[in-house]
PDB file of C-alpha atoms in Angstrom:
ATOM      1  CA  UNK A   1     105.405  73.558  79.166  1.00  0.00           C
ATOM      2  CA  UNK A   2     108.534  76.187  79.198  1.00  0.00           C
ATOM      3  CA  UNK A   3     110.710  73.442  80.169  1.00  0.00           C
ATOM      4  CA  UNK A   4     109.782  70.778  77.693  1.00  0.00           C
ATOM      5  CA  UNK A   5     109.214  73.256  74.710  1.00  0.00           C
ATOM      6  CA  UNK A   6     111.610  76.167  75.437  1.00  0.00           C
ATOM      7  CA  UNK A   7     114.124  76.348  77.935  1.00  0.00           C
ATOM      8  CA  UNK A   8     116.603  73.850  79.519  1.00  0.00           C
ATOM      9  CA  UNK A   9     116.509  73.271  83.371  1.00  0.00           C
ATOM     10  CA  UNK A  10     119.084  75.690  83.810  1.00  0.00           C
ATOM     11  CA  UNK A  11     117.607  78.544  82.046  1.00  0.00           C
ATOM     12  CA  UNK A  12     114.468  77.996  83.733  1.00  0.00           C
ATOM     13  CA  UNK A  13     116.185  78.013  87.021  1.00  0.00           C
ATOM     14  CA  UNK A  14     118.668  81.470  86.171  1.00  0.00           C
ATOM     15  CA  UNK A  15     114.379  82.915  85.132  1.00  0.00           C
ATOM     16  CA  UNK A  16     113.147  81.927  88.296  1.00  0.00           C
ATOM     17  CA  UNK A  17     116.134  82.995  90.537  1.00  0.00           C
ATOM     18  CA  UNK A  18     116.577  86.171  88.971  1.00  0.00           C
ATOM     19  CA  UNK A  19     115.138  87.023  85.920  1.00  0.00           C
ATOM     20  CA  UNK A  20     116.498  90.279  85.056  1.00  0.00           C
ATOM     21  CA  UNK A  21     119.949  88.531  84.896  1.00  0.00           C
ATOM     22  CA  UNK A  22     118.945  85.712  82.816  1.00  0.00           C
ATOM     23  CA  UNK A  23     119.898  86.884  79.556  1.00  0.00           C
ATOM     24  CA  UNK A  24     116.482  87.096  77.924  1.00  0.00           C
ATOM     25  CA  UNK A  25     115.329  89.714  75.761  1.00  0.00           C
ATOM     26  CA  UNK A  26     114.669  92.830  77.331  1.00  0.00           C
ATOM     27  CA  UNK A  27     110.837  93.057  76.077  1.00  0.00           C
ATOM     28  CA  UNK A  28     110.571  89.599  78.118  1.00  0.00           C
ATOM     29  CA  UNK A  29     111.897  91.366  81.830  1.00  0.00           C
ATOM     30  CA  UNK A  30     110.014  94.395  81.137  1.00  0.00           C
ATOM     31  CA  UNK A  31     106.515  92.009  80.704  1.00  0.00           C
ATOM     32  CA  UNK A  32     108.087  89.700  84.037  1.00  0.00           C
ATOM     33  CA  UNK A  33     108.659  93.126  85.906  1.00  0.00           C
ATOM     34  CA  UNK A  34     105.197  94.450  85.055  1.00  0.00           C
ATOM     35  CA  UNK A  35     103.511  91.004  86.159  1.00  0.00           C
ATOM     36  CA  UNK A  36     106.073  90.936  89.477  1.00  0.00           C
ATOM     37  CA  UNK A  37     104.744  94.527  90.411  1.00  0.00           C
ATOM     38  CA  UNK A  38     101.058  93.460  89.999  1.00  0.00           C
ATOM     39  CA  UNK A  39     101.777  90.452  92.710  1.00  0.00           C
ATOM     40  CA  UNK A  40     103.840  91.855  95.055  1.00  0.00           C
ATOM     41  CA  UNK A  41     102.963  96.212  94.202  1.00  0.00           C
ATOM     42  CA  UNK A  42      99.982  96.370  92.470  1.00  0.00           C
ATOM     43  CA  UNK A  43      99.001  99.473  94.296  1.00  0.00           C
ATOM     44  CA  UNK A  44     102.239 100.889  92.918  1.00  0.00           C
ATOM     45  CA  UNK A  45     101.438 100.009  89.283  1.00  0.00           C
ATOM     46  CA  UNK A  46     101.434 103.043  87.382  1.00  0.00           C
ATOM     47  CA  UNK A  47     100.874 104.444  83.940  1.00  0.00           C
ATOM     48  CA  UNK A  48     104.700 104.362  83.330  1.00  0.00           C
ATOM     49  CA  UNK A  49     105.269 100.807  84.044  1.00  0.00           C
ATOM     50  CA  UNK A  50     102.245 100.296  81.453  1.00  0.00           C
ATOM     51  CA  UNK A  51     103.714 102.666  78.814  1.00  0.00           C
ATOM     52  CA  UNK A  52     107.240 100.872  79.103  1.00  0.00           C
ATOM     53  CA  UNK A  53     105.295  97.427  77.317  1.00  0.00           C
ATOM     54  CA  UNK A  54     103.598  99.542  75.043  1.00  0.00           C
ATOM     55  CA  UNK A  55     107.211 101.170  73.802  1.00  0.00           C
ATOM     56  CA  UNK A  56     108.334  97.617  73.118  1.00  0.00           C
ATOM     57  CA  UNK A  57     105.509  97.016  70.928  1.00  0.00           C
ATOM     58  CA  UNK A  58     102.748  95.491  73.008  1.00  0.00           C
ATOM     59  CA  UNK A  59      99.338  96.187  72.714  1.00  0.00           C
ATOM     60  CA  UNK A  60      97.161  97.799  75.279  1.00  0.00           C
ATOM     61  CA  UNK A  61      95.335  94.324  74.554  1.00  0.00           C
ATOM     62  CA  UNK A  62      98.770  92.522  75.443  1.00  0.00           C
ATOM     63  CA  UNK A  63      99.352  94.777  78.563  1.00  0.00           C
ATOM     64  CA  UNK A  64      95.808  94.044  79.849  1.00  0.00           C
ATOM     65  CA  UNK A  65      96.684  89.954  79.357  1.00  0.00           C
ATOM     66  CA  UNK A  66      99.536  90.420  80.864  1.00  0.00           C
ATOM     67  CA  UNK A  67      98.347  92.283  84.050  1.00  0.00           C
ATOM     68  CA  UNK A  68      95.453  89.647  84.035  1.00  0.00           C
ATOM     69  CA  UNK A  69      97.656  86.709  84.116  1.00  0.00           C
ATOM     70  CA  UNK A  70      99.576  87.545  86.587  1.00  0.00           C
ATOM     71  CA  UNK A  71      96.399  88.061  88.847  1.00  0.00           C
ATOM     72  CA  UNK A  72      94.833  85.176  88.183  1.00  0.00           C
ATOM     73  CA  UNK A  73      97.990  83.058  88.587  1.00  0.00           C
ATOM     74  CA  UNK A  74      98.571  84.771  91.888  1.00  0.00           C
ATOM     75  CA  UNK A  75      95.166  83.840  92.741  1.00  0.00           C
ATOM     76  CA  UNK A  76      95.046  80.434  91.604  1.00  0.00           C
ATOM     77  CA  UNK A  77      98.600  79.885  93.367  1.00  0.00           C
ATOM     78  CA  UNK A  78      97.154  81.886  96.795  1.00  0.00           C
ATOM     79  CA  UNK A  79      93.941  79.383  96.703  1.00  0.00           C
ATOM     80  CA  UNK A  80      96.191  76.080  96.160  1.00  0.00           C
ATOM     81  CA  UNK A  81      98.478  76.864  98.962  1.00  0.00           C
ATOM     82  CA  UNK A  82      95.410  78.023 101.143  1.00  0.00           C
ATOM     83  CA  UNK A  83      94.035  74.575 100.574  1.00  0.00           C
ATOM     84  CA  UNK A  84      97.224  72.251 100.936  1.00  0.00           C
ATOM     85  CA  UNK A  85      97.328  71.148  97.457  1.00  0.00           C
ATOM     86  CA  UNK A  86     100.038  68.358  96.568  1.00  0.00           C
ATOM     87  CA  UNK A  87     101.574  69.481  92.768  1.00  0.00           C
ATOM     88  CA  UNK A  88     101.025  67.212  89.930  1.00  0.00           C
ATOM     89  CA  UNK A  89     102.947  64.505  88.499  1.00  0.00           C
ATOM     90  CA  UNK A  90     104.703  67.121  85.853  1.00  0.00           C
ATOM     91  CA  UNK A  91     106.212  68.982  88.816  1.00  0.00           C
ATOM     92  CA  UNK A  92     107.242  65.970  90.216  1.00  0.00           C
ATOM     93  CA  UNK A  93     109.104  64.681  86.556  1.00  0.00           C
ATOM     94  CA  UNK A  94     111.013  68.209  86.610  1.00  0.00           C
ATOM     95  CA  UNK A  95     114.783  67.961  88.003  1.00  0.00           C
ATOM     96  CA  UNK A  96     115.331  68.447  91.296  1.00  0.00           C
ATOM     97  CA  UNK A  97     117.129  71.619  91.205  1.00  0.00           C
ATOM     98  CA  UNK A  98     114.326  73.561  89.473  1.00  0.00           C
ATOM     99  CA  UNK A  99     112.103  72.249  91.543  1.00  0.00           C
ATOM    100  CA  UNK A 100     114.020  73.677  94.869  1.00  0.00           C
ATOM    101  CA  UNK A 101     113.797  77.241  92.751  1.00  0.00           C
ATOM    102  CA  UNK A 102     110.350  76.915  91.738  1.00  0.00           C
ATOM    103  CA  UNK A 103     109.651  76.019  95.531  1.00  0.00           C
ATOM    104  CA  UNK A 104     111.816  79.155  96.875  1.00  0.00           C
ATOM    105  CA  UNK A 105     110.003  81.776  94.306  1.00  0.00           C
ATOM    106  CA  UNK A 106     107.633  83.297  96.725  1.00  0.00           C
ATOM    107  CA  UNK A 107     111.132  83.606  98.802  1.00  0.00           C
ATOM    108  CA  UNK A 108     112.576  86.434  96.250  1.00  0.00           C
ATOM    109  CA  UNK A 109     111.361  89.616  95.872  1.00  0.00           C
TER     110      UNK A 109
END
């Protein structure tokens, strides 16, 4: 969906490779930080990283969906791999050189 409604290939790839550097807005990297820390730090999560969202705007409703979401896509992805899972025909239509990057993201910290 973000690459047929939103962002070219390229953009995609510079989000996925390293997002802070990707020139998007800077309410976007703090909610990609927050949802990095809960996969690969959530014990580390702390009322500061939740009151840098809320200073951009977000609700504690927004926060909460955001934390959520990246759980349960962490899950979902953890339970796929677990279980072999071959990706759909939509990954396979996406160009080859996102699909490397989406395939190394578990490779970056």
């Amino acid at each position: 969906m973000l690459r047929k409604n939103f962002f070219s290939a390229e953009q995609l790839i510079a989000i996925v490779t390293d997002y802070r550097n990707a020139s998007l807005d800077p309410q976007d990297v703090a909610v990609m930080a927050l949802a990095e820390k809960v996969i690969l730090d959530q014990h580390n999560v702390t009322q500061e990283d939740i009151n840098g969202l809320l200073a951009f705007g977000l609700t504690d409703e927004e926060v909460l969906d955001v934390v959520l979401t990246a759980a349960a896509r962490s899950f979902y992805t953890k339970v796929l791999d677990a279980l072999g899972a071959e990706p759909d025909d939509a990954y396979l239509e996406l160009e080859p050189g996102l699909q490397a990057a989406i395939m190394n993201v578990g490779d970056h910290p």
